[in-house]
């Protein structure tokens, strides 16, 4: 205790400040893992499908990676499929809390599916949600939009806009998605928006030329973080970037840490056939930090300065 005082009593306040800065540094940057948002076309997810042990095992391990997951192709008129998933998630890690938010069943024919957000309710909350009013019937499955809190001072909340396009109308739907962006950014006065899902934005469904002419490509401010060329399909015979994540807003972009498709067959060591029993798509994932990257070098510089200061500025004892 107080051993530093023998050097003249000037070092201690600086040492304390330095310690405080280190703690602050750890609090702001390290010590806290990134927040992961995912989208997964779970290919006709029915109760019968999740009742299969190998399917639910893989699904739960995929879900456990995500703080918010946007599931698509959930084919269930009740909540039982999702309830089963939540129960198994809870069994995997009882310290975590999960909740969900679902759309109604959407579709033009008798085949209908819903969007379901499954989220860590111990890390994030739903602030708002609404079903986009698709009065011109531009979408087969119009986005079910939701705003979530984030554990970040820079970005306290983010809007998620899911879309699963129908393969024969990809260009029309993706241009209409720009209108959904305008609608939600005006409604909730927020331009921090993530558009995500199985856009079918590649291969036979959308040529490279038309892809680059989309409003979401030509209008400024949209950042496609799953790059063209990244394979989001399970089959070895296909290589298409169907599933996408598009960020909009300063906050989102400054916090971006990583984005990629999750090759679950490789991670879980599944054969192609085994993997296809879960889905023909990979999930896509984006990780957001709590603080912008540029904070880190600044903190380090401040720490260095603090460490050097006493020898120059301390009054002579
Ligand atoms: C299903 O879950 C949603 C969201 O929690 C809830 O609003 C709805 O009432 C539930 N419906 C049934 C039939 O349980
Ligand atoms: C969620 O699903 C349940 C069961 O199908 C349904 O009763 C409820 O209306 C759905 N929620 C919304 C917001 O449509
Ligand atoms: C898919 O194609 C892209 C080029 O468009 C290539 O860079 C990538 O390695 C391919 N991926 C696989 C898994 O074949």
mmCIF file of C-alpha atoms and ligand atoms in Angstrom:
data_model
loop_
_atom_site.group_PDB
_atom_site.id
_atom_site.type_symbol
_atom_site.label_atom_id
_atom_site.label_comp_id
_atom_site.label_asym_id
_atom_site.label_seq_id
_atom_site.Cartn_x
_atom_site.Cartn_y
_atom_site.Cartn_z
ATOM 1 C CA UNK A 1 0.000 0.000 0.000
ATOM 2 C CA UNK A 2 1.261 3.460 -0.854
ATOM 3 C CA UNK A 3 4.668 2.201 -1.890
ATOM 4 C CA UNK A 4 4.642 4.535 -4.867
ATOM 5 C CA UNK A 5 4.628 7.502 -2.465
ATOM 6 C CA UNK A 6 8.331 7.002 -1.786
ATOM 7 C CA UNK A 7 9.079 8.355 -5.267
ATOM 8 C CA UNK A 8 7.589 11.708 -4.378
ATOM 9 C CA UNK A 9 3.829 11.105 -4.403
ATOM 10 C CA UNK A 10 3.304 12.236 -7.982
ATOM 11 C CA UNK A 11 3.090 8.871 -9.681
ATOM 12 C CA UNK A 12 0.073 7.546 -7.842
ATOM 13 C CA UNK A 13 -2.700 9.698 -9.358
ATOM 14 C CA UNK A 14 -1.362 8.995 -12.803
ATOM 15 C CA UNK A 15 -1.112 5.280 -12.110
ATOM 16 C CA UNK A 16 -4.699 5.343 -10.888
ATOM 17 C CA UNK A 17 -5.833 7.241 -13.967
ATOM 18 C CA UNK A 18 -3.932 4.803 -16.131
ATOM 19 C CA UNK A 19 -5.593 1.875 -14.386
ATOM 20 C CA UNK A 20 -8.940 3.529 -14.842
ATOM 21 C CA UNK A 21 -8.201 4.104 -18.527
ATOM 22 C CA UNK A 22 -7.267 0.430 -18.911
ATOM 23 C CA UNK A 23 -10.534 -0.612 -17.280
ATOM 24 C CA UNK A 24 -12.455 1.806 -19.460
ATOM 25 C CA UNK A 25 -10.608 0.504 -22.494
ATOM 26 C CA UNK A 26 -11.489 -3.098 -21.633
ATOM 27 C CA UNK A 27 -15.073 -2.097 -20.907
ATOM 28 C CA UNK A 28 -15.457 -0.222 -24.190
ATOM 29 C CA UNK A 29 -13.696 -2.547 -26.584
ATOM 30 C CA UNK A 30 -12.555 -5.933 -25.353
ATOM 31 C CA UNK A 31 -14.206 -8.193 -22.843
ATOM 32 C CA UNK A 32 -17.462 -8.008 -24.738
ATOM 33 C CA UNK A 33 -18.094 -10.266 -27.656
ATOM 34 C CA UNK A 34 -19.685 -8.945 -30.829
ATOM 35 C CA UNK A 35 -23.433 -9.001 -31.368
ATOM 36 C CA UNK A 36 -24.358 -11.492 -34.077
ATOM 37 C CA UNK A 37 -27.368 -11.152 -36.351
ATOM 38 C CA UNK A 38 -28.209 -14.067 -38.668
ATOM 39 C CA UNK A 39 -30.637 -14.994 -41.409
ATOM 40 C CA UNK A 40 -31.416 -18.550 -42.415
ATOM 41 C CA UNK A 41 -33.709 -20.052 -44.998
ATOM 42 C CA UNK A 42 -34.511 -23.223 -43.063
ATOM 43 C CA UNK A 43 -36.269 -24.797 -46.061
ATOM 44 C CA UNK A 44 -39.856 -25.768 -45.271
ATOM 45 C CA UNK A 45 -39.454 -25.790 -41.522
ATOM 46 C CA UNK A 46 -42.363 -27.812 -40.207
ATOM 47 C CA UNK A 47 -43.069 -29.510 -36.899
ATOM 48 C CA UNK A 48 -42.409 -32.894 -38.537
ATOM 49 C CA UNK A 49 -39.006 -31.631 -39.676
ATOM 50 C CA UNK A 50 -37.847 -30.304 -36.293
ATOM 51 C CA UNK A 51 -39.147 -33.457 -34.609
ATOM 52 C CA UNK A 52 -36.229 -35.305 -36.216
ATOM 53 C CA UNK A 53 -33.378 -35.460 -33.751
ATOM 54 C CA UNK A 54 -30.518 -34.820 -36.185
ATOM 55 C CA UNK A 55 -32.384 -31.826 -37.606
ATOM 56 C CA UNK A 56 -33.177 -30.151 -34.301
ATOM 57 C CA UNK A 57 -29.634 -30.780 -33.031
ATOM 58 C CA UNK A 58 -28.127 -28.930 -35.964
ATOM 59 C CA UNK A 59 -30.764 -26.181 -35.915
ATOM 60 C CA UNK A 60 -30.203 -25.482 -32.244
ATOM 61 C CA UNK A 61 -26.450 -25.269 -32.740
ATOM 62 C CA UNK A 62 -26.984 -22.836 -35.601
ATOM 63 C CA UNK A 63 -29.423 -20.759 -33.533
ATOM 64 C CA UNK A 64 -27.121 -20.683 -30.500
ATOM 65 C CA UNK A 65 -24.541 -18.747 -32.558
ATOM 66 C CA UNK A 66 -26.910 -15.819 -33.011
ATOM 67 C CA UNK A 67 -28.179 -13.018 -30.794
ATOM 68 C CA UNK A 68 -30.948 -12.471 -33.321
ATOM 69 C CA UNK A 69 -31.876 -15.029 -35.971
ATOM 70 C CA UNK A 70 -34.302 -14.340 -38.817
ATOM 71 C CA UNK A 71 -35.757 -17.682 -39.858
ATOM 72 C CA UNK A 72 -37.483 -17.955 -43.219
ATOM 73 C CA UNK A 73 -39.726 -20.652 -44.675
ATOM 74 C CA UNK A 74 -41.294 -21.461 -41.332
ATOM 75 C CA UNK A 75 -44.357 -23.475 -42.356
ATOM 76 C CA UNK A 76 -46.471 -23.708 -39.236
ATOM 77 C CA UNK A 77 -49.922 -22.353 -38.503
ATOM 78 C CA UNK A 78 -49.313 -22.624 -34.758
ATOM 79 C CA UNK A 79 -46.312 -21.744 -32.599
ATOM 80 C CA UNK A 80 -45.345 -25.320 -31.813
ATOM 81 C CA UNK A 81 -42.359 -25.609 -34.182
ATOM 82 C CA UNK A 82 -40.722 -22.537 -32.675
ATOM 83 C CA UNK A 83 -41.650 -23.512 -29.119
ATOM 84 C CA UNK A 84 -39.881 -26.824 -29.629
ATOM 85 C CA UNK A 85 -36.761 -25.031 -30.891
ATOM 86 C CA UNK A 86 -36.797 -22.667 -27.916
ATOM 87 C CA UNK A 87 -37.143 -25.552 -25.498
ATOM 88 C CA UNK A 88 -34.091 -27.291 -26.973
ATOM 89 C CA UNK A 89 -32.120 -24.034 -26.988
ATOM 90 C CA UNK A 90 -32.878 -23.624 -23.299
ATOM 91 C CA UNK A 91 -31.668 -27.181 -22.704
ATOM 92 C CA UNK A 92 -28.385 -26.424 -24.463
ATOM 93 C CA UNK A 93 -27.691 -23.450 -22.178
ATOM 94 C CA UNK A 94 -30.115 -22.704 -19.364
ATOM 95 C CA UNK A 95 -28.351 -19.421 -18.529
ATOM 96 C CA UNK A 96 -29.607 -17.891 -21.744
ATOM 97 C CA UNK A 97 -33.056 -16.535 -22.373
ATOM 98 C CA UNK A 98 -34.723 -16.636 -25.735
ATOM 99 C CA UNK A 99 -37.892 -15.214 -27.121
ATOM 100 C CA UNK A 100 -39.470 -14.952 -30.550
ATOM 101 C CA UNK A 101 -41.506 -12.691 -32.763
ATOM 102 C CA UNK A 102 -43.375 -14.110 -35.769
ATOM 103 C CA UNK A 103 -45.243 -12.785 -38.763
ATOM 104 C CA UNK A 104 -48.502 -14.286 -39.899
ATOM 105 C CA UNK A 105 -48.397 -16.916 -42.663
ATOM 106 C CA UNK A 106 -47.588 -15.096 -45.922
ATOM 107 C CA UNK A 107 -48.001 -16.168 -49.539
ATOM 108 C CA UNK A 108 -50.184 -15.841 -52.622
ATOM 109 C CA UNK A 109 -51.229 -19.471 -52.948
ATOM 110 C CA UNK A 110 -52.115 -22.203 -50.496
ATOM 111 C CA UNK A 111 -48.395 -22.503 -49.787
ATOM 112 C CA UNK A 112 -47.596 -19.994 -47.057
ATOM 113 C CA UNK A 113 -44.650 -19.356 -44.774
ATOM 114 C CA UNK A 114 -43.738 -16.966 -42.003
ATOM 115 C CA UNK A 115 -40.784 -14.942 -40.846
ATOM 116 C CA UNK A 116 -39.710 -15.668 -37.290
ATOM 117 C CA UNK A 117 -37.185 -13.687 -35.259
ATOM 118 C CA UNK A 118 -35.616 -15.781 -32.497
ATOM 119 C CA UNK A 119 -33.606 -13.558 -30.182
ATOM 120 C CA UNK A 120 -31.634 -13.548 -26.926
ATOM 121 C CA UNK A 121 -34.037 -11.691 -24.646
ATOM 122 C CA UNK A 122 -31.235 -11.312 -22.083
ATOM 123 C CA UNK A 123 -29.326 -9.203 -24.641
ATOM 124 C CA UNK A 124 -31.914 -7.493 -26.811
ATOM 125 C CA UNK A 125 -35.545 -6.402 -26.802
ATOM 126 C CA UNK A 126 -38.127 -5.753 -29.501
ATOM 127 C CA UNK A 127 -38.976 -2.040 -29.653
ATOM 128 C CA UNK A 128 -41.397 -2.081 -32.593
ATOM 129 C CA UNK A 129 -42.679 -4.292 -35.357
ATOM 130 C CA UNK A 130 -45.109 -4.151 -38.254
ATOM 131 C CA UNK A 131 -46.157 -6.034 -41.316
ATOM 132 C CA UNK A 132 -45.310 -3.969 -44.434
ATOM 133 C CA UNK A 133 -48.481 -2.927 -46.242
ATOM 134 C CA UNK A 134 -48.057 -4.496 -49.686
ATOM 135 C CA UNK A 135 -51.211 -3.068 -51.284
ATOM 136 C CA UNK A 136 -49.794 -3.394 -54.834
ATOM 137 C CA UNK A 137 -48.894 -7.036 -54.153
ATOM 138 C CA UNK A 138 -45.256 -6.597 -55.140
ATOM 139 C CA UNK A 139 -44.029 -9.226 -52.727
ATOM 140 C CA UNK A 140 -44.887 -12.901 -52.447
ATOM 141 C CA UNK A 141 -43.961 -12.610 -48.752
ATOM 142 C CA UNK A 142 -43.873 -8.962 -47.755
ATOM 143 C CA UNK A 143 -41.307 -8.046 -45.082
ATOM 144 C CA UNK A 144 -42.270 -8.269 -41.425
ATOM 145 C CA UNK A 145 -40.181 -5.430 -40.015
ATOM 146 C CA UNK A 146 -38.866 -5.236 -36.447
ATOM 147 C CA UNK A 147 -36.697 -2.867 -34.437
ATOM 148 C CA UNK A 148 -34.411 -4.312 -31.755
ATOM 149 C CA UNK A 149 -32.273 -2.754 -29.029
ATOM 150 C CA UNK A 150 -28.513 -3.308 -29.213
ATOM 151 C CA UNK A 151 -25.991 -3.267 -26.345
ATOM 152 C CA UNK A 152 -24.127 -0.326 -27.902
ATOM 153 C CA UNK A 153 -24.042 3.385 -27.113
ATOM 154 C CA UNK A 154 -23.169 4.168 -30.719
ATOM 155 C CA UNK A 155 -26.085 2.169 -32.042
ATOM 156 C CA UNK A 156 -28.787 1.744 -29.364
ATOM 157 C CA UNK A 157 -31.192 0.108 -31.817
ATOM 158 C CA UNK A 158 -31.380 -1.341 -35.302
ATOM 159 C CA UNK A 159 -34.215 -2.091 -37.718
ATOM 160 C CA UNK A 160 -34.280 -5.526 -39.352
ATOM 161 C CA UNK A 161 -36.071 -5.982 -42.670
ATOM 162 C CA UNK A 162 -36.286 -9.648 -43.699
ATOM 163 C CA UNK A 163 -37.135 -10.781 -47.193
ATOM 164 C CA UNK A 164 -37.462 -14.154 -48.845
ATOM 165 C CA UNK A 165 -38.023 -13.389 -52.524
ATOM 166 C CA UNK A 166 -39.782 -15.638 -54.974
ATOM 167 C CA UNK A 167 -37.213 -16.730 -57.608
ATOM 168 C CA UNK A 168 -39.265 -15.541 -60.581
ATOM 169 C CA UNK A 169 -39.664 -11.944 -59.312
ATOM 170 C CA UNK A 170 -36.315 -11.190 -57.728
ATOM 171 C CA UNK A 171 -35.597 -7.901 -59.480
ATOM 172 C CA UNK A 172 -39.064 -6.468 -58.832
ATOM 173 C CA UNK A 173 -39.076 -7.506 -55.186
ATOM 174 C CA UNK A 174 -35.575 -6.217 -54.476
ATOM 175 C CA UNK A 175 -36.453 -2.833 -55.971
ATOM 176 C CA UNK A 176 -39.632 -2.783 -53.886
ATOM 177 C CA UNK A 177 -37.433 -3.530 -50.865
ATOM 178 C CA UNK A 178 -35.969 -0.053 -51.315
ATOM 179 C CA UNK A 179 -39.482 1.340 -50.746
ATOM 180 C CA UNK A 180 -39.759 -0.716 -47.570
ATOM 181 C CA UNK A 181 -36.507 0.890 -46.434
ATOM 182 C CA UNK A 182 -37.957 4.370 -47.112
ATOM 183 C CA UNK A 183 -41.201 3.461 -45.358
ATOM 184 C CA UNK A 184 -39.566 2.188 -42.197
ATOM 185 C CA UNK A 185 -36.900 4.889 -42.000
ATOM 186 C CA UNK A 186 -39.644 7.512 -42.122
ATOM 187 C CA UNK A 187 -42.013 5.692 -39.765
ATOM 188 C CA UNK A 188 -39.435 5.177 -37.015
ATOM 189 C CA UNK A 189 -37.109 8.065 -37.908
ATOM 190 C CA UNK A 190 -34.143 5.744 -38.198
ATOM 191 C CA UNK A 191 -31.749 5.092 -41.038
ATOM 192 C CA UNK A 192 -29.946 2.312 -39.162
ATOM 193 C CA UNK A 193 -31.400 -0.590 -41.089
ATOM 194 C CA UNK A 194 -30.289 -4.126 -41.958
ATOM 195 C CA UNK A 195 -32.028 -5.822 -44.901
ATOM 196 C CA UNK A 196 -31.465 -9.562 -44.893
ATOM 197 C CA UNK A 197 -32.589 -12.952 -46.064
ATOM 198 C CA UNK A 198 -32.775 -15.280 -49.017
ATOM 199 C CA UNK A 199 -32.925 -12.677 -51.794
ATOM 200 C CA UNK A 200 -32.260 -15.264 -54.557
ATOM 201 C CA UNK A 201 -29.919 -12.547 -55.791
ATOM 202 C CA UNK A 202 -27.702 -14.625 -58.069
ATOM 203 C CA UNK A 203 -27.358 -17.374 -60.695
ATOM 204 C CA UNK A 204 -30.460 -18.039 -62.832
ATOM 205 C CA UNK A 205 -32.673 -15.740 -60.727
ATOM 206 C CA UNK A 206 -30.699 -12.513 -61.230
ATOM 207 C CA UNK A 207 -27.944 -11.721 -63.716
ATOM 208 C CA UNK A 208 -24.889 -9.760 -62.597
ATOM 209 C CA UNK A 209 -25.951 -6.844 -64.806
ATOM 210 C CA UNK A 210 -29.427 -6.578 -63.278
ATOM 211 C CA UNK A 211 -28.022 -7.071 -59.802
ATOM 212 C CA UNK A 212 -25.823 -4.018 -60.272
ATOM 213 C CA UNK A 213 -28.786 -1.969 -61.519
ATOM 214 C CA UNK A 214 -30.864 -2.545 -58.376
ATOM 215 C CA UNK A 215 -31.784 0.590 -56.399
ATOM 216 C CA UNK A 216 -30.145 -1.014 -53.373
ATOM 217 C CA UNK A 217 -26.914 -0.965 -55.409
ATOM 218 C CA UNK A 218 -27.210 2.366 -57.209
ATOM 219 C CA UNK A 219 -28.559 4.455 -54.299
ATOM 220 C CA UNK A 220 -25.845 5.614 -51.904
ATOM 221 C CA UNK A 221 -25.410 4.232 -48.406
ATOM 222 C CA UNK A 222 -26.188 0.530 -48.846
ATOM 223 C CA UNK A 223 -23.399 -1.831 -47.936
ATOM 224 C CA UNK A 224 -23.743 -5.434 -49.198
ATOM 225 C CA UNK A 225 -21.680 -7.292 -46.620
ATOM 226 C CA UNK A 226 -22.165 -10.794 -48.033
ATOM 227 C CA UNK A 227 -20.124 -10.236 -51.187
ATOM 228 C CA UNK A 228 -20.957 -11.479 -54.684
ATOM 229 C CA UNK A 229 -19.240 -14.820 -55.215
ATOM 230 C CA UNK A 230 -19.722 -16.086 -51.650
ATOM 231 C CA UNK A 231 -21.459 -19.449 -51.892
ATOM 232 C CA UNK A 232 -24.549 -19.590 -49.646
ATOM 233 C CA UNK A 233 -25.797 -22.924 -50.986
ATOM 234 C CA UNK A 234 -25.185 -26.375 -49.521
ATOM 235 C CA UNK A 235 -24.969 -28.418 -52.733
ATOM 236 C CA UNK A 236 -21.437 -28.883 -54.033
ATOM 237 C CA UNK A 237 -22.843 -28.554 -57.561
ATOM 238 C CA UNK A 238 -24.127 -24.995 -56.944
ATOM 239 C CA UNK A 239 -22.257 -21.803 -56.161
ATOM 240 C CA UNK A 240 -24.722 -18.923 -55.749
ATOM 241 C CA UNK A 241 -24.898 -15.928 -53.420
ATOM 242 C CA UNK A 242 -28.633 -16.183 -52.780
ATOM 243 C CA UNK A 243 -28.591 -15.110 -49.149
ATOM 244 C CA UNK A 244 -27.596 -11.561 -48.357
ATOM 245 C CA UNK A 245 -27.155 -8.981 -45.639
ATOM 246 C CA UNK A 246 -27.279 -5.289 -46.585
ATOM 247 C CA UNK A 247 -26.382 -2.612 -44.023
ATOM 248 C CA UNK A 248 -27.533 0.987 -44.072
ATOM 249 C CA UNK A 249 -26.505 3.756 -41.676
ATOM 250 C CA UNK A 250 -23.356 5.221 -40.135
ATOM 251 C CA UNK A 251 -23.771 3.318 -36.873
ATOM 252 C CA UNK A 252 -24.154 -0.076 -38.516
ATOM 253 C CA UNK A 253 -21.203 0.474 -40.764
ATOM 254 C CA UNK A 254 -18.861 1.790 -38.090
ATOM 255 C CA UNK A 255 -19.613 -1.220 -35.870
ATOM 256 C CA UNK A 256 -19.288 -3.840 -38.605
ATOM 257 C CA UNK A 257 -16.784 -6.496 -37.560
ATOM 258 C CA UNK A 258 -17.390 -9.411 -39.916
ATOM 259 C CA UNK A 259 -19.966 -10.967 -42.204
ATOM 260 C CA UNK A 260 -20.037 -14.397 -43.829
ATOM 261 C CA UNK A 261 -22.061 -17.438 -44.703
ATOM 262 C CA UNK A 262 -21.823 -20.152 -42.034
ATOM 263 C CA UNK A 263 -20.732 -23.411 -43.636
ATOM 264 C CA UNK A 264 -22.535 -25.626 -41.112
ATOM 265 C CA UNK A 265 -21.920 -28.911 -42.980
ATOM 266 C CA UNK A 266 -18.188 -28.360 -42.611
ATOM 267 C CA UNK A 267 -18.375 -27.157 -38.971
ATOM 268 C CA UNK A 268 -20.659 -30.007 -37.926
ATOM 269 C CA UNK A 269 -18.902 -32.525 -40.208
ATOM 270 C CA UNK A 270 -22.030 -33.489 -42.097
ATOM 271 C CA UNK A 271 -22.208 -35.162 -45.482
ATOM 272 C CA UNK A 272 -24.007 -33.237 -48.202
ATOM 273 C CA UNK A 273 -27.007 -35.515 -47.808
ATOM 274 C CA UNK A 274 -27.132 -34.999 -44.046
ATOM 275 C CA UNK A 275 -26.790 -31.249 -44.476
ATOM 276 C CA UNK A 276 -29.582 -31.160 -47.058
ATOM 277 C CA UNK A 277 -31.955 -32.710 -44.544
ATOM 278 C CA UNK A 278 -31.549 -29.433 -42.608
ATOM 279 C CA UNK A 279 -31.489 -26.941 -45.483
ATOM 280 C CA UNK A 280 -30.136 -26.322 -48.963
ATOM 281 C CA UNK A 281 -28.941 -22.896 -47.750
ATOM 282 C CA UNK A 282 -26.203 -21.762 -45.382
ATOM 283 C CA UNK A 283 -27.158 -19.211 -42.747
ATOM 284 C CA UNK A 284 -25.607 -15.771 -43.289
ATOM 285 C CA UNK A 285 -24.281 -13.837 -40.317
ATOM 286 C CA UNK A 286 -23.092 -10.327 -39.473
ATOM 287 C CA UNK A 287 -21.199 -9.339 -36.338
ATOM 288 C CA UNK A 288 -21.442 -5.866 -34.863
ATOM 289 C CA UNK A 289 -19.083 -4.464 -32.237
ATOM 290 C CA UNK A 290 -20.248 -2.262 -29.396
ATOM 291 C CA UNK A 291 -17.728 0.434 -30.205
ATOM 292 C CA UNK A 292 -16.263 1.670 -33.459
ATOM 293 C CA UNK A 293 -12.861 0.248 -34.386
ATOM 294 C CA UNK A 294 -11.244 3.685 -34.458
ATOM 295 C CA UNK A 295 -11.709 3.976 -30.663
ATOM 296 C CA UNK A 296 -9.075 1.335 -30.031
ATOM 297 C CA UNK A 297 -5.957 3.082 -31.399
ATOM 298 C CA UNK A 298 -7.129 6.287 -29.688
ATOM 299 C CA UNK A 299 -7.337 4.545 -26.320
ATOM 300 C CA UNK A 300 -3.923 2.986 -26.797
ATOM 301 C CA UNK A 301 -2.410 6.373 -27.603
ATOM 302 C CA UNK A 302 -4.029 7.873 -24.519
ATOM 303 C CA UNK A 303 -2.686 5.053 -22.387
ATOM 304 C CA UNK A 304 0.825 5.562 -23.731
ATOM 305 C CA UNK A 305 0.606 9.299 -23.062
ATOM 306 C CA UNK A 306 -0.647 8.688 -19.524
ATOM 307 C CA UNK A 307 2.213 6.301 -18.896
ATOM 308 C CA UNK A 308 4.761 8.859 -20.090
ATOM 309 C CA UNK A 309 3.303 11.953 -18.446
ATOM 310 C CA UNK A 310 4.525 11.589 -14.811
ATOM 311 C CA UNK A 311 8.206 11.657 -15.698
ATOM 312 C CA UNK A 312 7.814 14.941 -17.552
ATOM 313 C CA UNK A 313 5.092 16.781 -15.726
ATOM 314 C CA UNK A 314 5.436 15.632 -12.131
ATOM 315 C CA UNK A 315 6.628 18.435 -9.819
ATOM 316 C CA UNK A 316 10.162 17.927 -8.546
ATOM 317 C CA UNK A 317 10.019 16.551 -5.033
HETATM 318 C C1 LIG B 1 -47.881 -17.331 -31.023
HETATM 319 O O1 LIG B 1 -46.860 -16.453 -30.547
HETATM 320 C C2 LIG B 1 -47.111 -15.089 -30.772
HETATM 321 C C3 LIG B 1 -45.874 -14.308 -30.388
HETATM 322 O O2 LIG B 1 -45.411 -14.638 -29.116
HETATM 323 C C4 LIG B 1 -48.343 -14.682 -29.983
HETATM 324 O O3 LIG B 1 -48.624 -13.328 -30.248
HETATM 325 C C5 LIG B 1 -49.503 -15.543 -30.429
HETATM 326 O O4 LIG B 1 -50.637 -15.256 -29.632
HETATM 327 C C6 LIG B 1 -49.189 -17.024 -30.323
HETATM 328 N N1 LIG B 1 -50.275 -17.770 -30.943
HETATM 329 C C7 LIG B 1 -50.690 -18.956 -30.521
HETATM 330 C C8 LIG B 1 -51.811 -19.575 -31.289
HETATM 331 O O5 LIG B 1 -50.190 -19.506 -29.556
HETATM 332 C C1 LIG B 2 -47.735 -15.513 -34.925
HETATM 333 O O1 LIG B 2 -48.240 -16.821 -35.176
HETATM 334 C C2 LIG B 2 -49.421 -17.129 -34.462
HETATM 335 C C3 LIG B 2 -49.750 -18.563 -34.718
HETATM 336 O O2 LIG B 2 -49.841 -18.837 -36.087
HETATM 337 C C4 LIG B 2 -50.552 -16.181 -34.874
HETATM 338 O O3 LIG B 2 -51.680 -16.436 -34.096
HETATM 339 C C5 LIG B 2 -50.089 -14.740 -34.679
HETATM 340 O O4 LIG B 2 -51.060 -13.865 -35.188
HETATM 341 C C6 LIG B 2 -48.765 -14.496 -35.395
HETATM 342 N N1 LIG B 2 -48.282 -13.131 -35.121
HETATM 343 C C7 LIG B 2 -48.444 -12.123 -35.986
HETATM 344 C C8 LIG B 2 -47.878 -10.815 -35.557
HETATM 345 O O5 LIG B 2 -48.999 -12.236 -37.053
HETATM 346 C C1 LIG B 3 -17.768 -19.696 -55.960
HETATM 347 O O1 LIG B 3 -17.436 -18.854 -57.029
HETATM 348 C C2 LIG B 3 -16.568 -17.767 -56.696
HETATM 349 C C3 LIG B 3 -16.364 -16.932 -57.919
HETATM 350 O O2 LIG B 3 -17.553 -16.402 -58.363
HETATM 351 C C4 LIG B 3 -15.265 -18.290 -56.150
HETATM 352 O O3 LIG B 3 -14.441 -17.235 -55.733
HETATM 353 C C5 LIG B 3 -15.523 -19.209 -54.956
HETATM 354 O O4 LIG B 3 -14.333 -19.774 -54.520
HETATM 355 C C6 LIG B 3 -16.520 -20.313 -55.355
HETATM 356 N N1 LIG B 3 -16.850 -21.056 -54.148
HETATM 357 C C7 LIG B 3 -16.957 -22.370 -54.141
HETATM 358 C C8 LIG B 3 -17.304 -22.996 -52.834
HETATM 359 O O5 LIG B 3 -16.780 -23.042 -55.129
#
